[in-house]
C-alpha cells in the first residue's frame, strides 16, 4: 500500500483501505477501483489522502497504532459523551462507556510491537473535536508507553486526552471556530476552558483525580508560562506534559479553518524548537526518536532527485528510513547502507 494525496488520485486506482464518513458509514470498499465520483466524494469530505494498492507498493504493509474500527468506535463514543453533556441527546453522559473505550485503545497500543509509529490519519474533518480528542489519546498513549508509564497512568492519560477540551462545551461555537484573531476578552474567555472542564469533571463524574488534574493542566507550559495556573516543570503531572505535546502535534498536522496541515517533520521541528519552553524535554526526546516523520507508504524525493516510497522506519533514526526506489524497485536503507550515506530526503510528498 502507499499513501496518495487526494489531489493526486486518478480513476482506476485500487483502494487499499475502506473509507468511511465521520458517522462511520462506508463510502468506498477496500479493493474497489476508484471512480471519478468516488474521488469527488473524497475531496468533498475533506480527506487529505488515501492508501492505494498497486504493483509497486504491494509488499508495503501499513500498520496503524490502533485498529481503525477501535478508533472509529472511540470517536463515536466521545462524540456521544459530548452530545449528552450539551443536551443534544437527552440522556446523562455515560462515563463507563468512555472508560471501556479507553481500555480498548490502551490494549491495542500495548499489543503493537512497532518500534516507530505511523501516524498518518485518514479522516474526514467535519467532526474535528471528537477525532482530535481520540487522536490526541492515541498519540499520548504512544508517548506514554515509551516513557514506561504504568497501565493505570496510561489509562488516566488516555481518558484525560479524550476529555481534555470538555470545558469548551461552555464556550460559544462562534468563538470556538472564529477564523480570525480573538479579541483580548475573547481570548480570556477561551482560556477558561481547562478550569471550567476540571470543575465540571470533579462535580459530575467519578474519574480519578489524576484525570481531572491532567485536564486542568493541559495548557500549562513546562517553563510556567502557560495557563490557567502557571504551574511549571516537575510540578506538572507527567501525563499533563505528555498531553500538551500530543495536543499540539495533532492540532498542527490537521487541517483547520485557519491553517492547512503542516507536515509531520515541520511539526516535530516546531516541537523540538520549544523543548524546555512549552514542552518537557524528556517528552520531546521520545517524540523525536519514535514518531515517524516520514510515515511508511509515503512518497519522497531524495537529494539525488530519485523518487522513492518509505517502506520502514528505523527506531531512533526517524530522519533515515528505508525506502524503495520507484523506477527500479531497489531498496535503500538510509540508516545503514554504505551507498546511501550521503543521500538525504529532500521532500515528503503529502
Ligand atoms: Fe484545550
Coordinates of N, CA and C in Angstrom, one line a residue, residues 47-249:
X47 N -11.0 14.7 3.0 CA -9.9 13.8 3.3 C -8.6 14.2 2.7
X48 N -7.5 14.2 3.4 CA -6.3 14.6 2.9 C -5.7 13.7 1.8
X49 N -6.0 12.4 2.0 CA -5.5 11.4 1.0 C -5.9 10.0 1.4
X50 N -5.6 9.0 0.6 CA -6.0 7.6 1.0 C -4.8 6.7 0.7
X51 N -4.9 5.5 1.2 CA -4.0 4.4 0.8 C -4.5 3.7 -0.4
X52 N -3.6 3.5 -1.4 CA -4.0 2.7 -2.6 C -3.0 1.5 -2.7
X53 N -3.5 0.5 -3.4 CA -2.7 -0.7 -3.7 C -2.2 -0.7 -5.1
X54 N -1.0 -0.9 -5.4 CA -0.5 -1.1 -6.8 C 0.7 -2.0 -6.8
X55 N 1.2 -2.3 -8.0 CA 2.3 -3.3 -8.2 C 3.5 -2.9 -7.3
X56 N 3.8 -1.6 -7.4 CA 5.0 -1.0 -6.8 C 5.0 -1.2 -5.3
X57 N 3.8 -1.0 -4.7 CA 3.7 -0.9 -3.2 C 3.0 -2.2 -2.6
X58 N 2.9 -3.3 -3.4 CA 2.1 -4.4 -2.9 C 2.7 -5.1 -1.7
X59 N 4.0 -4.9 -1.5 CA 4.7 -5.6 -0.4 C 4.8 -4.6 0.8
X60 N 4.3 -3.4 0.7 CA 4.4 -2.5 1.8 C 3.2 -2.6 2.7
X61 N 3.4 -3.0 4.0 CA 2.3 -3.1 4.9 C 2.2 -1.9 5.8
X62 N 1.0 -1.3 5.9 CA 0.8 -0.2 6.8 C 0.2 -0.7 8.1
X63 N 0.9 -0.5 9.2 CA 0.3 -0.9 10.5 C -0.1 0.3 11.3
X64 N -1.3 0.5 11.6 CA -1.7 1.6 12.5 C -1.6 1.3 13.9
X65 N -1.3 2.3 14.7 CA -1.1 2.1 16.2 C -2.4 1.5 16.8
X66 N -3.5 1.9 16.3 CA -4.8 1.4 16.9 C -5.7 0.9 15.7
X67 N -6.4 -0.2 15.8 CA -7.2 -0.7 14.8 C -8.2 0.3 14.3
X68 N -8.4 0.5 13.0 CA -9.4 1.6 12.5 C -10.7 1.4 13.2
X69 N -11.2 0.2 13.4 CA -12.6 0.1 13.9 C -12.6 0.5 15.4
X70 N -11.5 0.3 16.1 CA -11.4 0.8 17.5 C -11.5 2.3 17.6
X71 N -10.7 2.9 16.7 CA -10.6 4.3 16.6 C -12.0 4.9 16.3
X72 N -12.6 4.3 15.2 CA -13.9 4.9 14.8 C -14.9 4.8 16.0
X73 N -14.9 3.6 16.7 CA -15.9 3.5 17.8 C -15.6 4.5 18.9
X74 N -14.3 4.7 19.1 CA -13.9 5.7 20.2 C -14.4 7.1 19.8
X75 N -14.3 7.5 18.5 CA -14.8 8.8 18.1 C -16.3 8.9 18.3
X76 N -17.0 7.8 18.0 CA -18.5 7.8 18.2 C -18.8 8.0 19.7
X77 N -18.1 7.3 20.5 CA -18.4 7.3 22.0 C -18.1 8.7 22.6
X78 N -16.9 9.2 22.2 CA -16.6 10.6 22.7 C -17.6 11.6 22.2
X79 N -18.0 11.4 20.9 CA -19.0 12.3 20.3 C -20.3 12.3 21.1
X80 N -20.7 11.1 21.4 CA -22.0 10.9 22.2 C -21.9 11.5 23.6
X81 N -20.7 11.2 24.2 CA -20.5 11.8 25.6 C -20.7 13.3 25.6
X82 N -20.1 14.0 24.6 CA -20.2 15.4 24.5 C -21.6 15.8 24.1
X83 N -22.3 15.1 23.2 CA -23.7 15.4 22.9 C -24.6 15.3 24.1
X84 N -24.4 14.3 24.9 CA -25.2 14.1 26.1 C -24.9 15.3 27.1
X85 N -23.7 15.6 27.2 CA -23.3 16.7 28.1 C -23.9 18.0 27.7
X86 N -24.0 18.3 26.3 CA -24.6 19.5 25.8 C -26.1 19.5 25.7
X87 N -26.7 18.3 26.0 CA -28.1 18.2 26.0 C -28.6 17.9 24.6
X88 N -27.7 17.7 23.6 CA -28.2 17.3 22.2 C -28.9 16.0 22.3
X89 N -28.4 15.1 23.1 CA -29.1 13.8 23.4 C -29.6 13.9 24.8
X90 N -30.8 13.5 25.0 CA -31.5 13.7 26.3 C -31.2 12.5 27.2
X91 N -29.9 12.2 27.5 CA -29.6 11.1 28.4 C -28.3 11.6 29.2
X92 N -28.1 11.1 30.4 CA -26.9 11.5 31.1 C -25.6 11.0 30.4
X93 N -24.5 11.7 30.4 CA -23.2 11.2 29.8 C -22.8 9.9 30.5
X94 N -22.3 8.9 29.7 CA -22.0 7.6 30.3 C -20.5 7.5 30.4
X95 N -20.0 7.7 31.6 CA -18.5 7.6 31.8 C -18.0 6.2 31.7
X96 N -18.8 5.2 32.0 CA -18.4 3.8 31.9 C -18.0 3.4 30.4
X97 N -18.8 3.9 29.5 CA -18.6 3.7 28.1 C -17.2 4.3 27.7
X98 N -16.9 5.5 28.2 CA -15.7 6.1 27.9 C -14.5 5.3 28.4
X99 N -14.7 4.8 29.7 CA -13.6 4.0 30.3 C -13.4 2.7 29.5
X100 N -14.4 2.1 29.1 CA -14.3 0.9 28.3 C -13.5 1.1 27.0
X101 N -13.8 2.3 26.4 CA -13.2 2.6 25.1 C -11.7 2.9 25.3
X102 N -11.4 3.6 26.4 CA -10.0 3.9 26.8 C -9.2 2.6 27.0
X103 N -9.9 1.6 27.6 CA -9.2 0.3 27.8 C -8.9 -0.3 26.5
X104 N -9.8 -0.3 25.5 CA -9.6 -0.9 24.2 C -8.4 -0.2 23.5
X105 N -8.4 1.1 23.6 CA -7.3 1.9 22.9 C -6.0 1.5 23.5
X106 N -5.9 1.5 24.9 CA -4.6 1.2 25.6 C -4.2 -0.2 25.2
X107 N -5.1 -1.2 25.2 CA -4.8 -2.6 24.9 C -4.2 -2.7 23.5
X108 N -4.8 -2.0 22.5 CA -4.3 -2.0 21.1 C -2.9 -1.5 21.1
X109 N -2.6 -0.4 21.8 CA -1.3 0.2 21.7 C -0.3 -0.7 22.4
X110 N -0.6 -1.2 23.5 CA 0.3 -2.1 24.3 C 0.6 -3.4 23.5
X111 N -0.3 -3.8 22.6 CA -0.1 -5.1 21.9 C 0.6 -4.8 20.6
X112 N 0.9 -3.5 20.3 CA 1.5 -3.2 19.0 C 3.1 -3.1 19.2
X113 N 3.8 -4.0 18.5 CA 5.2 -4.1 18.8 C 6.0 -3.2 17.8
X114 N 5.4 -2.4 17.1 CA 6.1 -1.5 16.2 C 7.0 -0.6 17.0
X115 N 8.2 -0.4 16.5 CA 9.1 0.5 17.2 C 8.9 2.0 16.9
X116 N 8.6 2.2 15.6 CA 8.3 3.6 15.3 C 6.9 3.6 14.8
X117 N 6.1 4.6 15.3 CA 4.7 4.6 15.0 C 4.4 5.5 13.8
X118 N 3.5 4.9 12.9 CA 3.0 5.6 11.8 C 1.7 6.4 12.2
X119 N 1.7 7.6 11.9 CA 0.5 8.4 12.4 C -0.2 9.2 11.4
X120 N -0.1 8.7 10.1 CA -1.0 9.4 9.1 C -2.4 9.1 9.5
X121 N -3.2 10.1 9.5 CA -4.6 9.8 9.9 C -5.5 10.1 8.7
X122 N -6.1 9.1 8.3 CA -7.0 9.2 7.2 C -8.4 9.5 7.8
X123 N -8.8 10.7 7.8 CA -10.1 11.0 8.4 C -10.8 12.2 7.7
X124 N -12.1 12.2 8.0 CA -12.8 13.3 7.5 C -12.8 14.4 8.6
X125 N -13.1 15.6 8.2 CA -12.9 16.7 9.2 C -14.1 17.3 9.7
X126 N -15.3 16.8 9.4 CA -16.5 17.5 9.8 C -16.8 17.3 11.3
X127 N -16.1 16.4 12.0 CA -16.3 16.3 13.4 C -14.9 16.4 14.1
X128 N -14.3 17.5 13.8 CA -12.9 17.7 14.2 C -12.7 17.4 15.7
X129 N -13.5 18.0 16.6 CA -13.3 18.0 18.0 C -13.1 16.5 18.5
X130 N -14.0 15.7 18.0 CA -14.0 14.3 18.6 C -12.9 13.5 18.0
X131 N -12.6 13.6 16.7 CA -11.5 12.9 16.0 C -10.2 13.4 16.7
X132 N -10.1 14.7 16.9 CA -8.9 15.3 17.6 C -8.7 14.7 19.0
X133 N -9.8 14.6 19.8 CA -9.6 14.1 21.1 C -9.1 12.7 21.1
X134 N -9.7 11.9 20.2 CA -9.3 10.5 20.2 C -7.8 10.3 19.7
X135 N -7.5 11.1 18.7 CA -6.2 11.0 18.1 C -5.1 11.5 19.1
X136 N -5.5 12.5 19.9 CA -4.6 13.0 21.0 C -4.4 11.9 22.0
X137 N -5.5 11.1 22.3 CA -5.4 10.0 23.2 C -4.4 9.0 22.7
X138 N -4.5 8.7 21.4 CA -3.6 7.7 20.8 C -2.1 8.1 20.8
X139 N -1.9 9.4 20.4 CA -0.5 9.9 20.4 C 0.0 9.9 21.8
X140 N -0.8 10.4 22.8 CA -0.4 10.4 24.2 C 0.0 9.0 24.7
X141 N -0.8 8.0 24.3 CA -0.5 6.7 24.8 C 0.8 6.2 24.2
X142 N 1.0 6.5 22.9 CA 2.3 6.0 22.3 C 3.5 6.6 23.0
X143 N 3.4 7.9 23.4 CA 4.5 8.5 24.1 C 4.6 7.9 25.5
X144 N 3.4 7.7 26.1 CA 3.4 7.2 27.5 C 4.0 5.8 27.6
X145 N 3.7 5.0 26.6 CA 4.3 3.6 26.6 C 5.8 3.7 26.6
X146 N 6.3 4.6 25.7 CA 7.8 4.8 25.5 C 8.4 5.3 26.8
X147 N 7.6 6.1 27.6 CA 8.1 6.6 28.8 C 7.9 5.7 30.0
X148 N 7.5 4.5 29.7 CA 7.3 3.5 30.8 C 6.2 3.8 31.8
X149 N 5.1 4.5 31.4 CA 4.0 4.7 32.3 C 3.4 3.4 32.7
X150 N 2.8 3.4 33.9 CA 2.1 2.1 34.4 C 0.8 2.1 33.6
X151 N 0.2 0.9 33.7 CA -1.1 0.7 33.0 C -2.2 1.7 33.5
X152 N -2.1 2.0 34.8 CA -3.1 2.9 35.4 C -2.8 4.4 34.9
X153 N -1.5 4.7 34.9 CA -1.2 6.1 34.4 C -1.6 6.2 32.9
X154 N -1.4 5.1 32.1 CA -1.8 5.2 30.7 C -3.3 5.4 30.5
X155 N -4.0 4.7 31.4 CA -5.5 4.8 31.3 C -5.9 6.2 31.7
X156 N -5.3 6.7 32.7 CA -5.7 8.1 33.1 C -5.3 9.1 32.0
X157 N -4.2 8.9 31.4 CA -3.7 9.8 30.3 C -4.7 9.8 29.1
X158 N -5.1 8.6 28.7 CA -5.9 8.5 27.5 C -7.3 9.0 27.9
X159 N -7.8 8.8 29.1 CA -9.1 9.3 29.5 C -9.1 10.8 29.5
X160 N -8.0 11.4 30.0 CA -7.9 12.9 30.1 C -7.8 13.4 28.6
X161 N -7.1 12.7 27.8 CA -6.9 13.2 26.4 C -8.3 13.2 25.7
X162 N -9.1 12.1 25.9 CA -10.4 12.1 25.3 C -11.3 13.2 25.7
X163 N -11.1 13.7 27.0 CA -12.0 14.7 27.6 C -11.3 16.1 27.7
X164 N -10.1 16.2 27.2 CA -9.3 17.4 27.6 C -10.0 18.7 27.3
X165 N -10.8 18.8 26.2 CA -11.4 20.1 25.9 C -12.9 20.1 26.3
X166 N -13.2 19.3 27.3 CA -14.6 19.2 27.8 C -15.2 20.6 28.2
X167 N -14.3 21.5 28.7 CA -14.7 22.8 29.1 C -15.1 23.7 27.9
X168 N -14.8 23.3 26.7 CA -15.2 24.1 25.5 C -16.7 23.9 25.2
X169 N -17.3 23.0 25.9 CA -18.8 22.8 25.8 C -19.5 24.1 26.2
X170 N -18.8 24.8 27.1 CA -19.5 26.0 27.7 C -19.0 27.3 27.0
X171 N -18.3 27.2 25.8 CA -17.9 28.3 25.1 C -18.7 28.3 23.8
X172 N -19.1 29.5 23.3 CA -20.0 29.6 22.1 C -19.2 29.1 20.9
X173 N -20.0 28.3 20.0 CA -19.3 27.8 18.8 C -18.7 28.9 17.9
X174 N -19.4 30.1 17.9 CA -18.9 31.2 17.0 C -17.4 31.5 17.5
X175 N -17.2 31.5 18.8 CA -15.9 31.9 19.3 C -14.9 30.8 19.1
X176 N -15.4 29.5 19.2 CA -14.5 28.4 19.1 C -14.0 28.3 17.6
X177 N -14.8 28.6 16.7 CA -14.5 28.3 15.3 C -14.1 29.6 14.5
X178 N -14.0 30.7 15.3 CA -13.7 32.0 14.6 C -12.4 32.0 13.8
X179 N -12.6 32.2 12.5 CA -11.4 32.1 11.6 C -10.6 33.4 11.6
X180 N -10.4 34.0 12.8 CA -9.7 35.3 12.9 C -9.0 35.4 14.3
X181 N -8.3 36.5 14.5 CA -7.7 36.7 15.8 C -8.7 37.0 16.8
X182 N -8.6 36.4 18.0 CA -9.6 36.8 19.0 C -9.3 38.1 19.7
X183 N -10.3 38.8 20.2 CA -10.0 40.0 21.0 C -9.5 39.5 22.3
X184 N -8.8 40.4 23.1 CA -8.3 40.0 24.4 C -9.3 39.4 25.3
X185 N -10.6 40.0 25.3 CA -11.7 39.5 26.1 C -12.1 38.1 25.7
X186 N -12.1 37.9 24.4 CA -12.5 36.6 23.9 C -11.4 35.5 24.2
X187 N -10.2 36.0 24.1 CA -9.1 35.1 24.5 C -9.1 34.7 25.9
X188 N -9.5 35.6 26.8 CA -9.6 35.3 28.2 C -10.7 34.3 28.4
X189 N -11.8 34.5 27.7 CA -12.9 33.5 27.9 C -12.5 32.1 27.4
X190 N -11.8 32.1 26.3 CA -11.3 30.8 25.8 C -10.4 30.1 26.8
X191 N -9.5 30.9 27.4 CA -8.5 30.4 28.3 C -9.1 29.8 29.6
X192 N -10.4 30.0 29.8 CA -11.1 29.5 31.0 C -11.4 28.0 30.8
X193 N -11.2 27.4 29.6 CA -11.8 26.1 29.3 C -11.1 25.0 30.1
X194 N -9.8 25.0 30.4 CA -9.3 23.9 31.3 C -9.9 23.9 32.7
X195 N -10.0 25.1 33.2 CA -10.6 25.3 34.6 C -12.0 24.9 34.6
X196 N -12.8 25.3 33.7 CA -14.2 25.0 33.6 C -14.4 23.5 33.4
X197 N -13.6 22.9 32.5 CA -13.6 21.5 32.3 C -13.3 20.7 33.6
X198 N -12.3 21.1 34.3 CA -11.9 20.5 35.5 C -13.0 20.5 36.6
X199 N -13.6 21.7 36.8 CA -14.6 21.8 37.8 C -15.8 20.9 37.4
X200 N -16.1 20.9 36.2 CA -17.3 20.1 35.7 C -17.0 18.6 36.0
X201 N -15.8 18.1 35.6 CA -15.5 16.7 35.8 C -15.5 16.3 37.2
X202 N -14.9 17.2 38.1 CA -14.9 16.9 39.5 C -16.3 16.8 40.1
X203 N -17.2 17.7 39.6 CA -18.6 17.8 40.2 C -19.5 16.7 39.7
X204 N -19.3 16.3 38.4 CA -20.3 15.5 37.8 C -19.9 14.0 37.7
X205 N -18.6 13.7 37.7 CA -18.2 12.4 37.4 C -17.3 11.8 38.4
X206 N -16.9 10.5 38.2 CA -16.0 9.9 39.2 C -14.7 9.4 38.6
X207 N -14.3 10.2 37.6 CA -12.9 9.9 37.1 C -11.9 10.2 38.1
X208 N -10.7 9.6 38.0 CA -9.7 9.7 39.1 C -9.2 11.2 39.1
X209 N -8.7 11.6 40.3 CA -8.2 13.0 40.4 C -7.1 13.3 39.4
X210 N -6.3 12.2 39.0 CA -5.2 12.4 38.0 C -5.8 12.8 36.7
X211 N -6.9 12.2 36.3 CA -7.6 12.5 35.1 C -8.0 14.0 35.1
X212 N -8.7 14.4 36.2 CA -9.2 15.7 36.3 C -8.1 16.8 36.3
X213 N -7.0 16.4 37.0 CA -5.8 17.4 37.1 C -5.1 17.5 35.7
X214 N -5.1 16.4 35.0 CA -4.4 16.4 33.7 C -5.2 17.3 32.7
X215 N -6.5 17.2 32.8 CA -7.4 18.1 32.0 C -7.1 19.6 32.4
X216 N -7.1 19.8 33.7 CA -6.8 21.2 34.2 C -5.5 21.7 33.7
X217 N -4.5 20.8 33.6 CA -3.1 21.3 33.3 C -2.8 21.2 31.8
X218 N -3.7 20.9 30.9 CA -3.3 20.6 29.5 C -2.8 21.8 28.7
X219 N -3.0 23.0 29.3 CA -2.4 24.2 28.6 C -1.3 24.8 29.4
X220 N -0.8 24.1 30.4 CA 0.3 24.7 31.2 C 1.6 24.4 30.4
X221 N 2.6 25.3 30.5 CA 3.8 25.1 29.8 C 4.9 24.6 30.8
X222 N 5.9 23.9 30.2 CA 7.0 23.4 31.1 C 7.7 24.5 31.8
X223 N 7.8 25.7 31.2 CA 8.5 26.8 31.8 C 7.6 27.7 32.7
X224 N 6.3 27.3 32.9 CA 5.4 28.1 33.7 C 4.7 29.2 33.1
X225 N 4.8 29.3 31.7 CA 4.2 30.4 31.0 C 2.9 30.1 30.4
X226 N 2.3 28.9 30.7 CA 1.0 28.5 30.2 C -0.1 29.0 31.0
X227 N -1.3 28.4 30.9 CA -2.4 28.7 31.7 C -3.2 27.5 32.1
X228 N -4.1 27.5 33.2 CA -4.5 28.7 33.9 C -3.7 29.0 35.1
X229 N -2.9 28.1 35.7 CA -2.3 28.4 37.0 C -0.7 28.6 36.9
X230 N -0.2 28.6 35.7 CA 1.3 28.9 35.5 C 2.1 27.9 36.4
X231 N 1.7 26.6 36.4 CA 2.5 25.6 37.1 C 3.6 25.2 36.2
X232 N 4.8 24.8 36.7 CA 5.9 24.5 35.8 C 6.7 23.3 36.1
X233 N 7.5 22.8 35.2 CA 8.4 21.7 35.3 C 7.8 20.5 35.9
X234 N 8.5 19.9 36.9 CA 8.0 18.6 37.5 C 6.8 18.8 38.4
X235 N 6.4 20.1 38.7 CA 5.2 20.3 39.5 C 4.0 19.9 38.6
X236 N 4.2 19.8 37.3 CA 3.1 19.4 36.4 C 3.1 17.9 36.4
X237 N 1.9 17.3 36.3 CA 1.9 15.8 36.2 C 2.5 15.4 34.8
X238 N 3.2 14.3 34.8 CA 3.8 13.8 33.6 C 2.8 13.6 32.5
X239 N 1.6 13.2 33.0 CA 0.5 13.0 32.0 C 0.1 14.3 31.3
X240 N 0.2 15.4 32.1 CA -0.2 16.7 31.5 C 0.9 17.2 30.5
X241 N 2.1 16.9 30.8 CA 3.2 17.3 29.9 C 3.2 16.5 28.6
X242 N 2.8 15.2 28.7 CA 2.6 14.4 27.5 C 1.4 14.9 26.7
X243 N 0.3 15.1 27.4 CA -0.9 15.6 26.7 C -0.7 16.9 26.0
X244 N 0.1 17.8 26.6 CA 0.4 19.1 26.0 C 1.0 18.9 24.6
X245 N 2.0 18.1 24.5 CA 2.8 17.9 23.3 C 1.9 17.1 22.3
X246 N 1.1 16.1 22.7 CA 0.3 15.4 21.8 C -0.8 16.3 21.2
X247 N -1.4 17.1 22.0 CA -2.4 18.1 21.6 C -1.9 19.0 20.5
X248 N -0.7 19.5 20.7 CA -0.1 20.4 19.7 C 0.2 19.7 18.4
X249 N 0.8 18.5 18.6 CA 1.2 17.7 17.4 C 0.0 17.4 16.5

